[in-house]
mmCIF file of C-alpha atoms in Angstrom:
data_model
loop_
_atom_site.group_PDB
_atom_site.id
_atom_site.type_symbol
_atom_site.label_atom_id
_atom_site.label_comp_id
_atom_site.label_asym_id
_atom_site.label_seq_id
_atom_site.Cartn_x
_atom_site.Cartn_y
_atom_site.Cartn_z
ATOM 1 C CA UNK J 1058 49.776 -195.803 -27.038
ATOM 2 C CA UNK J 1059 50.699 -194.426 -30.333
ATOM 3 C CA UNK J 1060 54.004 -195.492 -32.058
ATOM 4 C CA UNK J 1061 57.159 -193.839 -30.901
ATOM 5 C CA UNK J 1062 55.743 -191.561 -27.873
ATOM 6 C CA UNK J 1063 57.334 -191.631 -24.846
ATOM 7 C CA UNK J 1064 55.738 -192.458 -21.685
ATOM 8 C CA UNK J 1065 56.046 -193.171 -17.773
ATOM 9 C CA UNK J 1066 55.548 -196.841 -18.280
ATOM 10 C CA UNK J 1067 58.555 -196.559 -20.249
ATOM 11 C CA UNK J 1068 60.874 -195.274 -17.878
ATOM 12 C CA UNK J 1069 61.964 -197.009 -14.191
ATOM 13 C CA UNK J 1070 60.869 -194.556 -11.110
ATOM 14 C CA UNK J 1071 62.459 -196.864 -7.975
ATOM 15 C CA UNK J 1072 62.932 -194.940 -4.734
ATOM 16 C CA UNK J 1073 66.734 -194.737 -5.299
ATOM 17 C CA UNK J 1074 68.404 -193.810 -8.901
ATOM 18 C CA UNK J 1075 71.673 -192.731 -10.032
ATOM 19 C CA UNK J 1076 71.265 -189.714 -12.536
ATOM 20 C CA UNK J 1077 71.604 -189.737 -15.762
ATOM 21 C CA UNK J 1078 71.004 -192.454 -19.108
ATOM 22 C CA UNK J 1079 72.950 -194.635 -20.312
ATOM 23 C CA UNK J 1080 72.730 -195.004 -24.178
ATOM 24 C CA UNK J 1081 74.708 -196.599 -26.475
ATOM 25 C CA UNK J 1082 77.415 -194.276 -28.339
ATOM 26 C CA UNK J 1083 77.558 -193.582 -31.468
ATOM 27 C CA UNK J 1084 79.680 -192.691 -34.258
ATOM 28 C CA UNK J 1085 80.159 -188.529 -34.861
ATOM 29 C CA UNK J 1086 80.277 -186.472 -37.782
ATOM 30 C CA UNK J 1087 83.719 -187.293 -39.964
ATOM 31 C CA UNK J 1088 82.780 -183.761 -41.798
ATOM 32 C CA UNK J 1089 83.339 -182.066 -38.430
ATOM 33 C CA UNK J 1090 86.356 -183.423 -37.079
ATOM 34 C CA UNK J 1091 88.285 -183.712 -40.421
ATOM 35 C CA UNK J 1092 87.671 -180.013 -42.126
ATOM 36 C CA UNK J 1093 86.927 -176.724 -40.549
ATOM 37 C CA UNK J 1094 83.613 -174.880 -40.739
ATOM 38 C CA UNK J 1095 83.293 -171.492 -41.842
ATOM 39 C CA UNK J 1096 81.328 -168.693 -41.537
ATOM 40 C CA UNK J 1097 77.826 -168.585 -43.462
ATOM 41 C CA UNK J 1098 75.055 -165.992 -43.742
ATOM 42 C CA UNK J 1099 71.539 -167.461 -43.782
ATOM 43 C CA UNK J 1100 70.588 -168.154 -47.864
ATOM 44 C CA UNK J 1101 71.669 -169.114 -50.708
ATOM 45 C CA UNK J 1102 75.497 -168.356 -50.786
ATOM 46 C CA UNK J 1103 78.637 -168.459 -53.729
ATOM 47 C CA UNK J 1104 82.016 -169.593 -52.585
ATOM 48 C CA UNK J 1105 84.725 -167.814 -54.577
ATOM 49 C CA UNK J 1106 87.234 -170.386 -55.681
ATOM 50 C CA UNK J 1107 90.538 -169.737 -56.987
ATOM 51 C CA UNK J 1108 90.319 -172.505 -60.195
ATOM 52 C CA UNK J 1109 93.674 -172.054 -61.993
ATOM 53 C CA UNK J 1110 96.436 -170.664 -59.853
ATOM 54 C CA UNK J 1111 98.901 -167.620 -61.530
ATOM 55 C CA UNK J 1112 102.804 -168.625 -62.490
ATOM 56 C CA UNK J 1113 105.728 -166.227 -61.842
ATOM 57 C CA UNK J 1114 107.883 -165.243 -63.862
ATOM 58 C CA UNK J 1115 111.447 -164.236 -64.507
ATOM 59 C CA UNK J 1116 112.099 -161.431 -66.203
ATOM 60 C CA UNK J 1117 115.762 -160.312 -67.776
ATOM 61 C CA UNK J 1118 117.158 -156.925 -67.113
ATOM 62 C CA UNK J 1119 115.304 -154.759 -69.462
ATOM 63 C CA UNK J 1120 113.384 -157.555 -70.440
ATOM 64 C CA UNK J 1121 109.048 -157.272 -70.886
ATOM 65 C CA UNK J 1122 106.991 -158.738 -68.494
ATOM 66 C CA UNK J 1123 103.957 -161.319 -69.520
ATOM 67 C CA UNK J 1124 100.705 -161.324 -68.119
ATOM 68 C CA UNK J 1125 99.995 -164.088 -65.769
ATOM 69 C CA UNK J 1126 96.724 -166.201 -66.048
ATOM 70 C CA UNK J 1127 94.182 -165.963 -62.699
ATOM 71 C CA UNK J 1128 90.875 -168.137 -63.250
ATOM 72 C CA UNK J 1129 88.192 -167.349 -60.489
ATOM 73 C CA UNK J 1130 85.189 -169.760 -60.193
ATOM 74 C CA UNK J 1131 81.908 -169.585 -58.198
ATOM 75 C CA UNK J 1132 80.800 -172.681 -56.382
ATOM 76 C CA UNK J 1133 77.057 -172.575 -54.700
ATOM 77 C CA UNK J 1134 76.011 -173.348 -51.255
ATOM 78 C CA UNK J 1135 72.304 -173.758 -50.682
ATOM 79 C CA UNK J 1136 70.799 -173.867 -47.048
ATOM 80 C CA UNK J 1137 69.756 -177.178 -45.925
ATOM 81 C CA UNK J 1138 67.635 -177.340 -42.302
ATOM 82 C CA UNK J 1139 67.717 -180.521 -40.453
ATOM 83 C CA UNK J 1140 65.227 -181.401 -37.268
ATOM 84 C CA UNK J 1141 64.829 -183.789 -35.379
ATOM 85 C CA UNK J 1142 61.031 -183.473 -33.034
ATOM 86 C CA UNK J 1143 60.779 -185.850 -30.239
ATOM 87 C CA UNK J 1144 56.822 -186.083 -28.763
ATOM 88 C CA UNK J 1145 56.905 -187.689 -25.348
ATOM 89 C CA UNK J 1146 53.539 -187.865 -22.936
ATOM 90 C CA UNK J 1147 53.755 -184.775 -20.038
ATOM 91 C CA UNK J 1148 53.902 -186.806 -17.862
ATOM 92 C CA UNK J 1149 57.407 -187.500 -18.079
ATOM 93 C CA UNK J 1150 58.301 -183.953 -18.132
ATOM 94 C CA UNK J 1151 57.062 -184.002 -14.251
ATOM 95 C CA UNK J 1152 59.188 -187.729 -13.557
ATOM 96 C CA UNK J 1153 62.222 -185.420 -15.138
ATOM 97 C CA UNK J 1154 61.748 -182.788 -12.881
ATOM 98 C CA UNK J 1155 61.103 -184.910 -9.600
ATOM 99 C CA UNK J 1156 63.343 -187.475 -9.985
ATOM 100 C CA UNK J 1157 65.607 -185.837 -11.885
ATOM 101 C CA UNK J 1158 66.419 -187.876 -14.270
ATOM 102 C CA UNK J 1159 68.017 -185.981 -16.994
ATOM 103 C CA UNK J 1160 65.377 -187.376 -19.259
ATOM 104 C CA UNK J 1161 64.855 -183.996 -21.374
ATOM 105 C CA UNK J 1162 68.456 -183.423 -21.493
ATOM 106 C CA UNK J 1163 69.502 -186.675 -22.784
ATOM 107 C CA UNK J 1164 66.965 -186.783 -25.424
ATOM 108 C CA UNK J 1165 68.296 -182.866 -26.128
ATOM 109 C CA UNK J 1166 72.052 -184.044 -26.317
ATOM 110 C CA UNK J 1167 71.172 -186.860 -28.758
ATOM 111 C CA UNK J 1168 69.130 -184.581 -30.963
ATOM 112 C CA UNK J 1169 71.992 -182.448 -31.602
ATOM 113 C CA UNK J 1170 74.503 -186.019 -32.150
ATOM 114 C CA UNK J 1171 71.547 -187.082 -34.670
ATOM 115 C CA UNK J 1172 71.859 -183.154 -36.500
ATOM 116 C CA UNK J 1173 75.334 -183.819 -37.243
ATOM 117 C CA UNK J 1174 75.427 -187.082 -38.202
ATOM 118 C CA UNK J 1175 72.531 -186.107 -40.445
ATOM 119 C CA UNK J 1176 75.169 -183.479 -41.971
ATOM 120 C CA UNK J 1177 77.414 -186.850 -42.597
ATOM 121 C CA UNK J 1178 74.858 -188.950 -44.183
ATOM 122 C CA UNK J 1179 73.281 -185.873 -46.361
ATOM 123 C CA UNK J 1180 76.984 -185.041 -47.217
ATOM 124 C CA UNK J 1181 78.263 -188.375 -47.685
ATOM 125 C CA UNK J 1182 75.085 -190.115 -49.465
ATOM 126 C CA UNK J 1183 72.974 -187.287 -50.327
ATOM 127 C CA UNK J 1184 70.481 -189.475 -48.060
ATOM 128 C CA UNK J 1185 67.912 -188.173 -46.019
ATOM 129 C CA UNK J 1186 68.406 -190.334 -42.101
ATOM 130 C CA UNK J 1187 65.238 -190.841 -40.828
ATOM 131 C CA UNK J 1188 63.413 -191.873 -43.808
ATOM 132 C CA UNK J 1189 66.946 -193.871 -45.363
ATOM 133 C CA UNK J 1190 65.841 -192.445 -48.941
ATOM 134 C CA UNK J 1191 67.878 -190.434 -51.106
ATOM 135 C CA UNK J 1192 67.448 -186.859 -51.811
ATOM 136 C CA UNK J 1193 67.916 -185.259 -55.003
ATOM 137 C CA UNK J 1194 70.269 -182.594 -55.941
ATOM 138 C CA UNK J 1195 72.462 -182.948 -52.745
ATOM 139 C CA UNK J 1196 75.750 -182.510 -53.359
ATOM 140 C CA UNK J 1197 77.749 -185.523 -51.538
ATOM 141 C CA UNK J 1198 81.192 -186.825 -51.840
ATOM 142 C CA UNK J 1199 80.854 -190.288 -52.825
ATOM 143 C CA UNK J 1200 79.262 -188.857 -56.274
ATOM 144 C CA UNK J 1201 83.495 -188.908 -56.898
ATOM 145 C CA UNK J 1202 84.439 -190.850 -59.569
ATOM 146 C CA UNK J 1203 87.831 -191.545 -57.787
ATOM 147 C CA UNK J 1204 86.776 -195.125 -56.525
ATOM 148 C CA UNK J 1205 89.090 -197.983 -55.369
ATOM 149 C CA UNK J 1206 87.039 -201.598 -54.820
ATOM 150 C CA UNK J 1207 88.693 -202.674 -51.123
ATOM 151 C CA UNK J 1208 91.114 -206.218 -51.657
ATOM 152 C CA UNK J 1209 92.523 -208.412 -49.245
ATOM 153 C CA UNK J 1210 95.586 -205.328 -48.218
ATOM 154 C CA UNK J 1211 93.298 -201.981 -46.876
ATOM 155 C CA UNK J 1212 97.267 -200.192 -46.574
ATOM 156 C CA UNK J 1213 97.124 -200.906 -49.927
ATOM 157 C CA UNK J 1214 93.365 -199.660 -50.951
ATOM 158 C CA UNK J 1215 94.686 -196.478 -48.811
ATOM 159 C CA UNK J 1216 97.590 -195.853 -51.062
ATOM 160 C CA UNK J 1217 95.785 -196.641 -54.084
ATOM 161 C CA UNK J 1218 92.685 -194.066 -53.105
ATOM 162 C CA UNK J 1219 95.623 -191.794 -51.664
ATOM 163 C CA UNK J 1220 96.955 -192.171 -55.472
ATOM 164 C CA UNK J 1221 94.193 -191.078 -57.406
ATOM 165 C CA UNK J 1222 94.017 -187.607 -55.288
ATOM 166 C CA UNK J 1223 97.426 -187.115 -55.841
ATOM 167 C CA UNK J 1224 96.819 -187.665 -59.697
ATOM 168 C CA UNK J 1225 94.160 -185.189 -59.966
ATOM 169 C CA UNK J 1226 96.507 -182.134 -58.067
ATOM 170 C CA UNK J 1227 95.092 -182.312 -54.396
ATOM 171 C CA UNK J 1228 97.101 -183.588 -51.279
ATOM 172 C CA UNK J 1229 95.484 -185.666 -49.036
ATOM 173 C CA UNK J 1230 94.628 -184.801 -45.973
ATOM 174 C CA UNK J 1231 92.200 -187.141 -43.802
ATOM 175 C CA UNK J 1232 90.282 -190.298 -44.129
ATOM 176 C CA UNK J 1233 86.976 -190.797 -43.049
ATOM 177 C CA UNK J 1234 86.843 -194.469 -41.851
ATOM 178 C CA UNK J 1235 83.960 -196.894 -41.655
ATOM 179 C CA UNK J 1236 83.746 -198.442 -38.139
ATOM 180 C CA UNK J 1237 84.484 -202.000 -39.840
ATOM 181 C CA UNK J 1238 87.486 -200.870 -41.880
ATOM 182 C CA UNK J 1239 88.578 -198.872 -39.293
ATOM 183 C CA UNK J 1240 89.041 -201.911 -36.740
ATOM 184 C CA UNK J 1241 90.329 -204.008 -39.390
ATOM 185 C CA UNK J 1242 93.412 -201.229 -40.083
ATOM 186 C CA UNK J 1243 93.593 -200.981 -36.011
ATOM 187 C CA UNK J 1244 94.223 -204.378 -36.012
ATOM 188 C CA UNK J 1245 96.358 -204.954 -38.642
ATOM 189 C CA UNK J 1246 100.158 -206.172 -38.010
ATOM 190 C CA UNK J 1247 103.137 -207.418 -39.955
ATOM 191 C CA UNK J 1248 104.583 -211.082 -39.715
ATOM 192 C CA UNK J 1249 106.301 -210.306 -36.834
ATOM 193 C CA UNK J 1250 103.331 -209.103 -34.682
ATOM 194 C CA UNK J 1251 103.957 -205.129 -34.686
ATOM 195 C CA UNK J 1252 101.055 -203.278 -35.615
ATOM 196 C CA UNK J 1253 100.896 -201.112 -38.845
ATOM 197 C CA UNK J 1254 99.434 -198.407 -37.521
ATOM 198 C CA UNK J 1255 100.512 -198.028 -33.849
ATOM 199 C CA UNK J 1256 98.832 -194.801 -33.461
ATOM 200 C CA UNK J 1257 95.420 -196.281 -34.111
ATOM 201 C CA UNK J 1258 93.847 -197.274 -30.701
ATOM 202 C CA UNK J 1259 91.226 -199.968 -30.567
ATOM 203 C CA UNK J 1260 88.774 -197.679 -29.117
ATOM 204 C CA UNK J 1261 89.484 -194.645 -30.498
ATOM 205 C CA UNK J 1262 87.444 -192.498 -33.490
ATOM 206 C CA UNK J 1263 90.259 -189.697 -34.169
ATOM 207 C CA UNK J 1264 93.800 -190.993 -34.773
ATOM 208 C CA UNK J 1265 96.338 -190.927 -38.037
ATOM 209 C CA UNK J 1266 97.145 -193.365 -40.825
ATOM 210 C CA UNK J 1267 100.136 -193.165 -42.870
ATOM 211 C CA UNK J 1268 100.956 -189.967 -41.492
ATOM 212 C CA UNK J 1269 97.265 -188.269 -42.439
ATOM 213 C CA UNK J 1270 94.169 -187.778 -39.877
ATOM 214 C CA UNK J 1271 91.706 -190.252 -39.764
ATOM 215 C CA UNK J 1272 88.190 -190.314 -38.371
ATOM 216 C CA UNK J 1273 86.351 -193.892 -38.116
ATOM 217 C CA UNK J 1274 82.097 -193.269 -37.533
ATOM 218 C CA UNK J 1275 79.767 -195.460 -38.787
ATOM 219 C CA UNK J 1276 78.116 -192.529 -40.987
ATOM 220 C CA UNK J 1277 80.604 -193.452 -44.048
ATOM 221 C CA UNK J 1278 78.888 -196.467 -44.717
ATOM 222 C CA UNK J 1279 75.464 -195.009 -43.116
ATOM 223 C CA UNK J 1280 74.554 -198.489 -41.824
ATOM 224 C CA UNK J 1281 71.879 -197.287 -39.534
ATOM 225 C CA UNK J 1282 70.643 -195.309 -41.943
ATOM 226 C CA UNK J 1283 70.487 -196.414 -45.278
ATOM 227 C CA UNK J 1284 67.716 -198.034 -46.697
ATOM 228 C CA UNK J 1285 70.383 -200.128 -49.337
ATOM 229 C CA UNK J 1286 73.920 -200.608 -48.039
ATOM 230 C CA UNK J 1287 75.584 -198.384 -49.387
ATOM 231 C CA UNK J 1288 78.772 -200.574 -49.703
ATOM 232 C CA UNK J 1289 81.377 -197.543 -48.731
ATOM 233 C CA UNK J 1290 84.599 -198.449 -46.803
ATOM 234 C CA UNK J 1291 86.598 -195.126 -46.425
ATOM 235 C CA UNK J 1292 86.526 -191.575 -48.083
ATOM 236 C CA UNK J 1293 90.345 -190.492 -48.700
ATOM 237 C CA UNK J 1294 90.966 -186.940 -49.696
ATOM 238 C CA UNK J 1295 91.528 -183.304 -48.974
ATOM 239 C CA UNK J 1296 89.105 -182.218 -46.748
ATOM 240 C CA UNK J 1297 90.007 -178.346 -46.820
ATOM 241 C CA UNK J 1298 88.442 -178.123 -50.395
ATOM 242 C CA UNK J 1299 84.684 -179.544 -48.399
ATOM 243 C CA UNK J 1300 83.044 -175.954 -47.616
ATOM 244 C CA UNK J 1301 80.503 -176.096 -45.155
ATOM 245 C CA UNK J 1302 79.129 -174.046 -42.143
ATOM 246 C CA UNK J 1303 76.542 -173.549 -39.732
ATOM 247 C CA UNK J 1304 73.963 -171.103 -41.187
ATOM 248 C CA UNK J 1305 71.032 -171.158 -38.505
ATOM 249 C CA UNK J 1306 71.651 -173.152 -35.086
ATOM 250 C CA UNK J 1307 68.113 -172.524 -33.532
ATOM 251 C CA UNK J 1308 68.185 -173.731 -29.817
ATOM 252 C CA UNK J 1309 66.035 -176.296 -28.348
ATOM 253 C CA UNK J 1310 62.119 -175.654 -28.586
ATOM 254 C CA UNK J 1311 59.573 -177.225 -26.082
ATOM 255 C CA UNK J 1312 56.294 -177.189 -27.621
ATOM 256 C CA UNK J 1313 53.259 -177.699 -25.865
ATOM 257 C CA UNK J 1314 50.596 -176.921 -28.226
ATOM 258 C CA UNK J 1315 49.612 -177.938 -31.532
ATOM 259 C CA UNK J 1316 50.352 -180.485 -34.504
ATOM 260 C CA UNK J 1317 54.056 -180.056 -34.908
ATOM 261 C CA UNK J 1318 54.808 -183.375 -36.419
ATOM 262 C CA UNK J 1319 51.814 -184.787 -37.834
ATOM 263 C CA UNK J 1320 50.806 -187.461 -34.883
ATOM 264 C CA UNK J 1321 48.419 -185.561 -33.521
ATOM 265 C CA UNK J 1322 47.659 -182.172 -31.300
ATOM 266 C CA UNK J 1323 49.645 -182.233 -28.303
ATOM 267 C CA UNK J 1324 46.701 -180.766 -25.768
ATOM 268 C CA UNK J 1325 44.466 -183.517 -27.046
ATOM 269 C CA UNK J 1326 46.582 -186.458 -26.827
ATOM 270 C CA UNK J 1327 48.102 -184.678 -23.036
ATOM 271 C CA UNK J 1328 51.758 -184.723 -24.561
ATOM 272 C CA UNK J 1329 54.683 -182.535 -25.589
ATOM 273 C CA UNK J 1330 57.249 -182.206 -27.722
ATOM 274 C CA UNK J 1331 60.707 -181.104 -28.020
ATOM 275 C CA UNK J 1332 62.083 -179.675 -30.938
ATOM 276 C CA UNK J 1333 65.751 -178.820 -32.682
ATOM 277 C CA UNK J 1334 66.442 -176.928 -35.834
ATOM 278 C CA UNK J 1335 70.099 -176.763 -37.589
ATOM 279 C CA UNK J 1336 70.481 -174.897 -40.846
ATOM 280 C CA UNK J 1337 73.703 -176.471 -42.659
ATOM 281 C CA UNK J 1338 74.920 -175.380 -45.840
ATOM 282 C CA UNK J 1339 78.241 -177.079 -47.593
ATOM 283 C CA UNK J 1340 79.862 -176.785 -51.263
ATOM 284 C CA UNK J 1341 82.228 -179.423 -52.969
ATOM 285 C CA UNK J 1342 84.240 -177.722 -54.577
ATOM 286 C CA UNK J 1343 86.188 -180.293 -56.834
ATOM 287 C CA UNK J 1344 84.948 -183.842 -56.576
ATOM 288 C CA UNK J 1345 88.311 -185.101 -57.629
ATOM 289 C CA UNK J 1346 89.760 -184.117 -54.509
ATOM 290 C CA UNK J 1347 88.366 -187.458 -52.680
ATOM 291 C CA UNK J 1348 88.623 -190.825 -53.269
ATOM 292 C CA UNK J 1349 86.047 -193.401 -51.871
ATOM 293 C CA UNK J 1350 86.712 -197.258 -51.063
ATOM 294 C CA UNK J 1351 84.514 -199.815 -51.953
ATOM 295 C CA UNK J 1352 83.343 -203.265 -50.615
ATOM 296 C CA UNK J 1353 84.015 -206.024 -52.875
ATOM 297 C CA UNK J 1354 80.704 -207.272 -54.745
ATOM 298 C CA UNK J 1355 81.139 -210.490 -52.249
ATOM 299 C CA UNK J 1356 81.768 -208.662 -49.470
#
């Protein structure tokens, strides 16, 4: 059996089975639930940006009024598809349908997960997830020069990264948390035992710190991903100025015919393939509007 193709002998078939498969969660897109998508035609695509802001002015009775300064800029979205193709033998296609298993639909409902973590990782790391190499000219956030390295305080590495935002004209908005950083501000109290952040629950992924949205998903540090660690703690900044939108969302393909991801034709090799196709495009459009956290060189 070739590497990475599902088959029968993979799956349990008893005479009795509750529906459904369990898998083990994982961490959702930060880019998602911290900044709002917006609409994008298919193609290559200019964001109008509004780069120096106009000043009013007073004016005296009778007095002459001055002209006020406007600077547009242009920044540049590209299209970017992502895919994920998942060959499996037919076999199980016909256990899915008679035991109803909910085989298909799982693997479905974590291709789509996998698309937009994949927007995370590209637009975090500029790193492509299912080979863990990185891709040139992606635009990703932790290209920021804003960078605080983490110390023994991560309130404090918040307010410091918070700080350098602030410094550059943005306002913060969210934080994008690492799972590992994230339980260590969930769990951090003062001497007398209350907790710092109260509205951080141990389990949860969406919650506030310091009065700001966080999100905490493994995809900040990309840990699963990766090929080096990538070292990166949090990502503090103001997510409104992170453009990006769903260009193409192609819906699930079965394909029963053919070479679709280089292992082989399906009819030969009696197997089939499903298929999803996502076509993201996203602009940063100022790079000193985040600040990233880093581990310590020790750490």
């Amino acid at each position: 059996m070739a590497e990475g193709i599902l088959a029968t002998s993979d799956i349990v078939l008893p005479n009795n089975l509750a529906q459904g498969i369990w898998q083990k969660a994982e961490g959702g897109s930060a880019v998602v639930a911290l900044s709002q998508a917006r609409p994008m035609l298919f193609g290559e695509t200019n964001i109008m940006t509004l780069d120096t802001a106009p000043k009013a002015e007073f004016v005296a009775e009778g007095g002459t009024k001055s002209a006020s300064d406007a600077v547009i800029g242009v920044r540049k979205v590209m299209p970017r598809k992502a895919q994920v193709t998942l060959r499996f033998n037919e076999e199980v296609k016909w256990a899915d349908e008679d035991y109803q298993l909910e085989v298909l639909q799982t693997l479905a409902d974590a291709g789509g997960r996998a698309l937009y973590r994949g927007l995370d990782i590209a637009a975090f790391h500029a790193i492509n997830p299912l080979s863990g190499a990185v891709m040139a000219d992606v635009p990703h956030l932790t290209e920021t020069t804003n960078k605080v390295t983490a110390g023994d305080d991560a309130e404090l590495d918040l307010e410091a990264a918070a700080g350098l935002v602030v410094a550059d004209g943005f306002r913060p908005t969210g934080v994008a948390l690492d799972s590992a950083y994230g339980w260590t501000l969930a769990t951090a109290r003062y001497a007398d035992g209350r907790k710092k952040f109260p509205d951080m629950a141990l389990n949860a992924d969406l919650a506030s710190v310091s009065g700001i949205r966080s999100y905490t998903t493994d995809t900040v540090s990309a840990s699963k991903e990766a090929s080096v660690p990538t070292g990166v703690n949090a990502i503090v900044g103001d997510w409104e100025t992170f453009a990006w939108g769903i260009q193409r969302n192609m819906p699930v393909k079965l394909i029963e015919y053919g070479d679709p991801d280089g292992k082989g034709d399906l009819q030969r090799n009696n197997q089939i393939a499903l298929r999803l196709e996502m076509v993201f495009g996203w602009a940063l459009l100022d790079l000193n509007a985040f600040a990233v956290i880093e581990a310590s060189a020790g750490a």
